[in-house]
C-alpha atoms as one frame of an Amber mdcrd trajectory, in Angstrom:
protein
   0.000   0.000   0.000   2.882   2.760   0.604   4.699   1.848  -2.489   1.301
   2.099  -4.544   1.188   5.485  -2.609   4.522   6.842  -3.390   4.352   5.435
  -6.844   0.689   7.250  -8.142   1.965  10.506  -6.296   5.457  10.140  -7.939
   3.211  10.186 -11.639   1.262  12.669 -10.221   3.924  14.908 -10.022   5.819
  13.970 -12.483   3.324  14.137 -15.396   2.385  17.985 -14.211   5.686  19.433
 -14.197   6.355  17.740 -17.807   3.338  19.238 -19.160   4.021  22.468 -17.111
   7.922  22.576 -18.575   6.403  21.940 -22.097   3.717  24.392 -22.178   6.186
  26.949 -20.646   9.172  25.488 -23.551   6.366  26.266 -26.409   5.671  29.610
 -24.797   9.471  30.620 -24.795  10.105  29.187 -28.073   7.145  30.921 -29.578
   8.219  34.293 -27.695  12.088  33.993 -29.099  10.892  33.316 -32.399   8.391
  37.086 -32.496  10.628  39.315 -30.627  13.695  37.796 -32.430  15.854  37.159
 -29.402  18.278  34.314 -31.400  18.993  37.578 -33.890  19.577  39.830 -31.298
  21.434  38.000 -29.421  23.547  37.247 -32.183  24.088  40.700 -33.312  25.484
  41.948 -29.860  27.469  39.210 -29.876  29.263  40.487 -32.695  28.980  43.917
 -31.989  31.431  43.158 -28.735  33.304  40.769 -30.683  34.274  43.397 -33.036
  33.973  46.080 -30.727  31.454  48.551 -32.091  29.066  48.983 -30.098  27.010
  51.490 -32.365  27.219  49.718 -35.287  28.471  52.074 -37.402  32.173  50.536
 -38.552  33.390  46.906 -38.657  30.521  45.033 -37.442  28.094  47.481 -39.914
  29.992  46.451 -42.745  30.174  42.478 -41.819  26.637  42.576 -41.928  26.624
  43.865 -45.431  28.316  40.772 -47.066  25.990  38.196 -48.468  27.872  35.612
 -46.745  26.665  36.707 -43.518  23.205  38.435 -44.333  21.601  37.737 -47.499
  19.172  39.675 -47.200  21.497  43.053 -46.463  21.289  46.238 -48.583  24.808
  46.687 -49.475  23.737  50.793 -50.267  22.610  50.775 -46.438  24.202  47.994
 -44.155  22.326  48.103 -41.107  19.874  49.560 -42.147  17.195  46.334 -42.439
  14.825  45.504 -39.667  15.980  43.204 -37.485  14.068  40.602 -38.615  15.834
  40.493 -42.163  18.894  40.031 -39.257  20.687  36.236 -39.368  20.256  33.824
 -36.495  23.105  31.714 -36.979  26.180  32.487 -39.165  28.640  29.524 -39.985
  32.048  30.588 -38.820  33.501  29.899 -42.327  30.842  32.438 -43.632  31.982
  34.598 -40.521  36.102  34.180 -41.147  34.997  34.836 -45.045  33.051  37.861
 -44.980  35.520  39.080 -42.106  38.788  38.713 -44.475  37.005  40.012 -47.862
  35.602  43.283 -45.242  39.436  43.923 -44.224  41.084  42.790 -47.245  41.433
  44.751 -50.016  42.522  42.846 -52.717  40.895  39.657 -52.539  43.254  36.486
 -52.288  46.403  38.769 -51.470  48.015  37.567 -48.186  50.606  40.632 -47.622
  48.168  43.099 -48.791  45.760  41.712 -45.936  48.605  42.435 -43.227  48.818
  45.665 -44.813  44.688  45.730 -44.115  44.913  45.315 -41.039  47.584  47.310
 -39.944  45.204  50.527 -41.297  42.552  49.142 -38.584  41.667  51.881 -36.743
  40.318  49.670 -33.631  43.391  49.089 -31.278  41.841  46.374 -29.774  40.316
  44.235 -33.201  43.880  45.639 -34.741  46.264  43.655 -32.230  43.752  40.649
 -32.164  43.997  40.285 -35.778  47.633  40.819 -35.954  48.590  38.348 -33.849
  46.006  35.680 -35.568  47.882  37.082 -38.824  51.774  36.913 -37.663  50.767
  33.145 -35.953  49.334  32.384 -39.616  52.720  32.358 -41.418  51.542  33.374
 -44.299  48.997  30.553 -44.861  45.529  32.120 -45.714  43.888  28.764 -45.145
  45.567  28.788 -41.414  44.404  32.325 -40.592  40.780  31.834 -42.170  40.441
  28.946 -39.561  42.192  31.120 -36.531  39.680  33.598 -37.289  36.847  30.961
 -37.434  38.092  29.386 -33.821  37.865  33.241 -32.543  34.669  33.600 -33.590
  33.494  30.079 -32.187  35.261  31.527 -28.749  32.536  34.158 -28.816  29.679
  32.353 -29.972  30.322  30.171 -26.772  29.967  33.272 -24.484  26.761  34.552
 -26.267  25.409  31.276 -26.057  25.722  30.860 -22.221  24.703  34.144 -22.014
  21.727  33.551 -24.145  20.863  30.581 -21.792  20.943  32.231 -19.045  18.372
  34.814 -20.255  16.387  31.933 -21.564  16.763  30.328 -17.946  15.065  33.637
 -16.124  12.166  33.797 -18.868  11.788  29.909 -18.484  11.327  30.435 -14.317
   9.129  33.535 -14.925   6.800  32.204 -17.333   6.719  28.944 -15.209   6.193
  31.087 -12.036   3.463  32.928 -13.824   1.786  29.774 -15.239   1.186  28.424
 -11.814   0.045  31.093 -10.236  -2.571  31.788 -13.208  -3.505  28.059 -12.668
  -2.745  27.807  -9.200  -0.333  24.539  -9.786   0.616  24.929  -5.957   3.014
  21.462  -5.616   2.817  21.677  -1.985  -1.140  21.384  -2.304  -0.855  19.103
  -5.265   1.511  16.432  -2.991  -0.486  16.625   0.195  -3.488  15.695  -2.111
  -1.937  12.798  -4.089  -0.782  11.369  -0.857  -4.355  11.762   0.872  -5.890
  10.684  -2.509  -3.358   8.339  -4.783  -6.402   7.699  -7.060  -6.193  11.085
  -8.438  -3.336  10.091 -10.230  -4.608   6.295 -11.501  -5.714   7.455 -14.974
  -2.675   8.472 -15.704  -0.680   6.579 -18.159   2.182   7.214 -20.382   1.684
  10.668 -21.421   2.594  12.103 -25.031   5.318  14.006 -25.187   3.561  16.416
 -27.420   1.017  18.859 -26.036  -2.305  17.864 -27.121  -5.568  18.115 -25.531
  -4.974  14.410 -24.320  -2.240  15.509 -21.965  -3.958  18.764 -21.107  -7.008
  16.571 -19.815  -5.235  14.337 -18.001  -3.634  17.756 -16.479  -6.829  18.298
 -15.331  -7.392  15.442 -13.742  -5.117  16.313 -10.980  -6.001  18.434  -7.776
  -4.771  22.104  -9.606  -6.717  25.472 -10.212  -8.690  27.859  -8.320 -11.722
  26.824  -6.252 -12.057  30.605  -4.675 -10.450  33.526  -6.298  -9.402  36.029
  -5.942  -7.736  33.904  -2.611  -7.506  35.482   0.674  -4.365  36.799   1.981
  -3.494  34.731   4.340  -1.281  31.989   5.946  -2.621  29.424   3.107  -2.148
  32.129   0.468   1.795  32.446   1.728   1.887  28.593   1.320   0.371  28.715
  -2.203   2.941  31.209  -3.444   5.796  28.778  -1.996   4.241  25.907  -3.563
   4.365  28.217  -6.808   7.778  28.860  -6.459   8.484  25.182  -6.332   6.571
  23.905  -9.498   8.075  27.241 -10.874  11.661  25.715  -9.953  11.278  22.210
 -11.853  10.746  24.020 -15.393  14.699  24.209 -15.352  14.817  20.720 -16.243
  13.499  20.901 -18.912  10.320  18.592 -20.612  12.155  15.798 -21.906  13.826
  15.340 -18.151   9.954  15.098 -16.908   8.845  13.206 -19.486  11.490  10.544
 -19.556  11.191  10.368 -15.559   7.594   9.797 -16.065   8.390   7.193 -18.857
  10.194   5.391 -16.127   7.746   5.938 -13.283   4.923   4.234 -15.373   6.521
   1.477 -16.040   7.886   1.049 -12.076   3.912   1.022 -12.033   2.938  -1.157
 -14.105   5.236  -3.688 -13.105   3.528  -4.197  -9.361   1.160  -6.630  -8.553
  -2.407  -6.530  -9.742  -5.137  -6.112  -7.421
């Protein structure tokens, strides 16, 4: 009887903070993919790399090469919305577009030394002297120096960019149970009272349909009185918030996979 117990509340929880972490995944997705965060976050990223800031010099003029943007006005680089803006750039495109910006004579080795030594950037000109003077003269070494400097970056605007996604994945989670009032506190107290709650529960699709949202539903969450009272019970709902808020960070397929497991724990016991 209290392995029965422990195992319905352990797909009890399981199976809501999967669907929570997917809804809240689909939200974020959807939300990076309107306000363009991927592009964004991609053009500051190369804004620092290349120090300009404003956008008006080396970075500008990356952007105008059709290796890089393809959709860039090479009258007015810069000047397209950011959603004409690239979400990923290959770092061959990158090394390409960065030699043929510097470089004026295409293909000429000593005449890109010469380039670069007209830099105007300090900073970008010592960086790119050194990758030059370590290149020996091989154009083919210092295309791929340039391409494992730019893959250097990438990596910090992609932990930055996880991070960011990491604090809109805990807010929208946050908000999501307190709109629904997934309270895990309340939820596990109930399951352990009630274990039958969670018996029609099965293996639950990984996609969100309205299969998974009804067997959601199933389960001891939303508001019986609203708005709540401020009180004592109220204080314990907002913890319990916090906690369901807290297990989006693993992500769905962590939930769903543990459920996955927990089902078949389940099935495996004797029959009654």
């Amino acid at each position: 009887m209290f392995g029965s117990t422990v195992l319905e509340v352990a797909v009890g929880l399981t199976f809501c903070y999967a669907t929570v972490a997917l809804i809240v995944s689909t939200v974020q997705e959807a939300l990076a993919s309107a306000l363009k965060l991927r592009a964004r976050g991609l053009l500051e990223g190369i804004k620092s790399m290349l120090n300009d800031p404003d956008f008006t010099a080396l970075a500008r003029a990356l952007y105008a090469h059709a290796l890089v943007n393809p959709h860039s006005d090479p009258a007015n680089p810069g000047q397209e919305h950011i959603g004409t803006k690239p979400s990923y750039i290959k770092p061959e495109h990158f090394a390409i577009a960065l030699i043929d910006t510097i470089g004026s004579i295409p293909g000429d080795y000593d005449q890109l030394g010469r380039d670069i030594d007209a830099l105007t950037d300090p900073q970008i000109k010592r960086a790119l002297q050194g990758i030059y003077q370590r290149a020996g003269g091989d154009m083919a070494r210092f295309q791929a120096s340039v391409e494992g400097w730019f893959d250097t970056a990438m990596d910090r605007v992609s932990g930055l960019y996880k991070r960011r996604a990491m604090v809109m994945s805990v807010l929208l989670s946050l908000l999501l149970a307190g709109l629904f009032n997934i309270d895990s506190i309340h939820l596990f107290r109930t399951l352990w009272a009630h274990p039958s709650l969670a018996a029609q529960i099965g293996a639950a699709p990984a996609p969100l349909n309205p299969q998974a949202l009804q067997m959601l539903w199933t389960l001891p969450i939303g508001w019986e009185q609203f708005p709540p009272a401020l009180n004592r019970d109220f204080a314990l709902s907002v913890a319990g918030w916090a906690l369901t808020a807290s297990t989006a960070l693993f992500g769905a397929p962590f939930w769903f996979d543990l459920m996955k497991r927990t089902v078949q724990v389940r099935g495996t016991g004797p029959k009654p």
